[in-house]
């Protein structure tokens, strides 16, 4: 059973933070290999308490060594399963849950802890017009990703909720971290979907070319 996080009268929550060179979206799976002592301790506490931690893109600094300066907005993530290795190292699988904004860094050693405010997800105006435009491109994206690994899928599950759809698309696109961060900080699903449409089309075009290069003789069948 999950233990309650430390909450303050101003609505903020204390959350251990993991600065990384990547952006995590709500609903996105994230495998991690934990080998630094500070993060072994942090993840151990999260496992013992069944509590989340926050993943934030590094603004300045490095993943290893001195504490890095994180971006202000990140995503809380919960550990789904873990595997203990030699020397106390861990392999964990996590799933992104909720966006948050860091209001204050309260600890930097041995690992970063912040007081955060969880953000409310807003659909915004125009989702009903944007979703039909993007659904077909999303289906093609999933099929292209599957084809690149030598697979095939006949049925693609499309999230009905516009917020979930926007994050699912953003998670599957191969974008630079700063672009992914800009999508994460976007306030409404409608704006995020509108921003994603040209990125999605460009991504599908690039993947189609890669698939053709992998299968130069692929073409229409005659029988």
Coordinates of C-alpha atoms in Angstrom, one line a residue:
X1 CA 0.0 0.0 0.0
X2 CA 1.3 3.4 -0.9
X3 CA 2.6 5.7 1.9
X4 CA 1.5 9.3 1.7
X5 CA 4.1 11.8 0.6
X6 CA 5.0 14.6 2.9
X7 CA 2.6 17.4 2.1
X8 CA 2.7 21.0 3.3
X9 CA -0.1 23.4 4.2
X10 CA 0.6 25.4 1.0
X11 CA -0.3 22.4 -1.2
X12 CA 3.3 21.5 -2.0
X13 CA 4.8 18.0 -1.7
X14 CA 8.3 16.8 -0.9
X15 CA 9.6 14.7 -3.7
X16 CA 13.1 13.1 -4.3
X17 CA 14.4 14.1 -7.7
X18 CA 16.4 12.2 -10.3
X19 CA 18.0 14.7 -12.8
X20 CA 18.6 12.9 -16.1
X21 CA 19.5 13.7 -19.8
X22 CA 16.0 12.8 -20.8
X23 CA 12.3 13.8 -20.5
X24 CA 9.7 11.6 -19.1
X25 CA 6.0 12.0 -20.0
X26 CA 3.0 10.8 -18.0
X27 CA 2.1 7.2 -19.0
X28 CA 5.6 6.5 -20.4
X29 CA 7.6 3.5 -19.3
X30 CA 11.2 4.2 -18.3
X31 CA 13.7 1.5 -17.4
X32 CA 16.7 2.6 -15.3
X33 CA 19.9 1.1 -14.1
X34 CA 20.8 2.3 -10.7
X35 CA 24.5 2.1 -9.7
X36 CA 25.4 5.3 -7.8
X37 CA 25.2 5.0 -4.0
X38 CA 23.1 8.1 -3.6
X39 CA 20.5 6.8 -6.0
X40 CA 20.6 3.3 -4.6
X41 CA 19.6 4.8 -1.3
X42 CA 17.0 7.0 -2.8
X43 CA 15.4 4.2 -4.8
X44 CA 15.6 1.9 -1.8
X45 CA 13.5 4.3 0.2
X46 CA 11.0 4.6 -2.6
X47 CA 10.7 0.8 -2.8
X48 CA 10.3 0.5 1.0
X49 CA 7.6 3.2 1.1
X50 CA 6.0 2.4 -2.3
X51 CA 6.4 6.1 -3.1
X52 CA 7.2 7.9 -6.3
X53 CA 10.2 10.0 -7.3
X54 CA 10.6 12.8 -9.8
X55 CA 12.4 12.6 -13.2
X56 CA 13.6 16.0 -14.4
X57 CA 15.7 17.0 -17.4
X58 CA 19.2 18.3 -16.5
X59 CA 19.5 22.1 -17.2
X60 CA 23.1 22.3 -16.2
X61 CA 25.6 19.7 -15.1
X62 CA 26.0 15.9 -15.5
X63 CA 24.1 12.8 -14.6
X64 CA 27.1 11.4 -12.6
X65 CA 29.0 13.3 -10.0
X66 CA 28.0 16.7 -8.4
X67 CA 24.3 17.4 -8.2
X68 CA 23.0 18.8 -11.5
X69 CA 20.7 21.8 -11.9
X70 CA 17.3 20.5 -13.1
X71 CA 14.6 22.1 -15.2
X72 CA 11.6 23.3 -13.2
X73 CA 9.0 21.0 -14.6
X74 CA 9.3 17.2 -14.5
X75 CA 7.2 14.1 -14.1
X76 CA 6.7 11.9 -11.1
X77 CA 7.3 8.2 -11.7
X78 CA 6.5 5.0 -9.8
X79 CA 8.5 1.8 -9.7
X80 CA 6.6 -1.1 -11.3
X81 CA 9.2 -3.7 -10.7
X82 CA 12.8 -4.0 -9.6
X83 CA 15.8 -6.5 -9.8
X84 CA 18.6 -6.4 -7.3
X85 CA 22.1 -7.1 -8.9
X86 CA 25.5 -7.5 -7.4
X87 CA 27.1 -4.7 -5.3
X88 CA 23.6 -3.4 -4.6
X89 CA 23.0 -2.2 -8.1
X90 CA 19.4 -2.2 -9.4
X91 CA 17.4 -2.5 -12.6
X92 CA 14.0 -0.9 -12.2
X93 CA 11.0 -0.3 -14.5
X94 CA 9.1 2.8 -13.8
X95 CA 6.0 4.5 -15.3
X96 CA 5.5 8.3 -15.5
X97 CA 2.5 9.5 -13.5
X98 CA 2.0 13.3 -13.0
X99 CA 3.7 16.5 -14.1
X100 CA 5.0 18.8 -11.4
X101 CA 6.7 22.1 -11.0
X102 CA 9.6 22.5 -8.6
X103 CA 9.0 25.5 -6.2
X104 CA 12.1 25.0 -4.1
X105 CA 15.1 22.7 -3.8
X106 CA 15.3 21.7 -0.2
X107 CA 18.2 19.2 -0.4
X108 CA 21.1 18.6 -2.8
X109 CA 23.2 16.0 -1.0
X110 CA 23.3 13.1 -1.1
X111 CA 20.5 13.4 -3.7
X112 CA 18.2 16.2 -4.8
X113 CA 14.9 16.8 -3.0
X114 CA 12.4 19.4 -3.9
X115 CA 9.1 20.9 -2.8
X116 CA 6.9 20.5 -5.8
X117 CA 3.4 21.5 -7.0
X118 CA 1.5 18.9 -9.0
X119 CA 0.1 20.4 -12.2
X120 CA -3.5 20.1 -13.3
X121 CA -4.0 18.7 -16.8
X122 CA -6.2 20.8 -19.1
X123 CA -7.6 19.7 -22.4
X124 CA -8.0 23.2 -23.8
X125 CA -10.1 24.4 -26.7
X126 CA -10.0 22.7 -30.1
X127 CA -9.2 19.1 -29.1
X128 CA -12.3 17.8 -30.9
X129 CA -10.9 19.2 -34.2
X130 CA -7.3 18.2 -33.6
X131 CA -7.8 14.6 -32.5
X132 CA -9.2 13.3 -35.8
X133 CA -6.3 15.0 -37.7
X134 CA -3.8 13.3 -35.5
X135 CA -5.3 9.8 -35.0
X136 CA -4.3 8.4 -38.4
X137 CA -0.8 9.8 -38.1
X138 CA -0.5 8.2 -34.6
X139 CA -1.6 4.8 -35.9
X140 CA 1.1 5.1 -38.7
X141 CA 3.7 6.1 -36.1
X142 CA 3.0 3.0 -34.0
X143 CA 3.1 0.7 -37.1
X144 CA 6.3 2.3 -38.3
X145 CA 8.0 1.9 -35.0
X146 CA 6.9 -1.8 -35.0
X147 CA 8.1 -2.3 -38.5
X148 CA 11.5 -0.9 -37.8
X149 CA 12.0 -3.7 -35.2
X150 CA 10.8 -6.3 -37.7
X151 CA 7.3 -6.7 -36.4
X152 CA 3.8 -5.9 -37.5
X153 CA 0.6 -4.8 -35.8
X154 CA -2.9 -4.9 -37.2
X155 CA -4.6 -3.0 -34.4
X156 CA -3.4 0.1 -32.6
X157 CA -5.0 1.2 -29.4
X158 CA -5.6 5.0 -29.5
X159 CA -6.0 6.8 -26.2
X160 CA -9.5 8.4 -26.1
X161 CA -8.4 11.1 -23.7
X162 CA -6.7 14.0 -25.5
X163 CA -4.2 14.5 -22.7
X164 CA -3.2 10.9 -22.7
X165 CA -3.0 10.9 -26.5
X166 CA -0.7 14.0 -26.5
X167 CA 1.7 12.3 -24.1
X168 CA 1.6 9.0 -25.9
X169 CA 2.6 10.7 -29.2
X170 CA 5.3 12.8 -27.6
X171 CA 6.7 9.7 -25.8
X172 CA 7.0 7.8 -29.1
X173 CA 8.6 10.5 -31.2
X174 CA 12.4 10.6 -31.5
X175 CA 12.9 14.3 -30.5
X176 CA 15.8 16.2 -28.9
X177 CA 15.5 16.6 -25.2
X178 CA 14.8 20.4 -25.4
X179 CA 11.9 19.8 -27.8
X180 CA 10.5 17.1 -25.5
X181 CA 10.8 19.5 -22.6
X182 CA 8.9 22.2 -24.5
X183 CA 6.1 19.7 -25.0
X184 CA 6.1 18.7 -21.4
X185 CA 5.7 22.3 -20.1
X186 CA 2.9 23.0 -22.6
X187 CA -0.2 23.9 -20.5
X188 CA -3.0 22.3 -22.5
X189 CA -3.4 19.2 -24.5
X190 CA -4.9 21.2 -27.4
X191 CA -1.7 23.3 -27.8
X192 CA 0.5 20.1 -27.4
X193 CA -1.5 18.3 -30.1
X194 CA -1.2 21.2 -32.4
X195 CA 2.5 21.4 -31.9
X196 CA 2.8 17.7 -32.4
X197 CA 1.1 17.4 -35.8
X198 CA 4.0 18.7 -37.9
X199 CA 6.5 16.8 -35.7
X200 CA 4.5 13.6 -36.1
X201 CA 4.3 14.0 -39.9
X202 CA 8.0 14.7 -40.2
X203 CA 8.7 11.7 -37.9
X204 CA 6.6 9.4 -40.0
X205 CA 8.2 10.5 -43.2
X206 CA 11.7 9.8 -41.7
X207 CA 10.6 6.4 -40.5
X208 CA 9.1 5.5 -43.9
X209 CA 12.5 6.2 -45.5
X210 CA 14.3 4.1 -43.0
X211 CA 11.9 1.2 -43.6
X212 CA 12.4 1.5 -47.3
X213 CA 16.2 1.5 -46.8
X214 CA 15.9 -1.7 -44.7
X215 CA 13.6 -3.3 -47.2
X216 CA 14.7 -2.0 -50.6
X217 CA 12.6 -4.6 -52.5
X218 CA 9.4 -4.0 -50.6
X219 CA 6.6 -2.8 -52.8
X220 CA 3.1 -3.6 -53.9
X221 CA 2.4 -7.3 -54.1
X222 CA 1.2 -8.7 -57.5
X223 CA -0.6 -11.8 -56.0

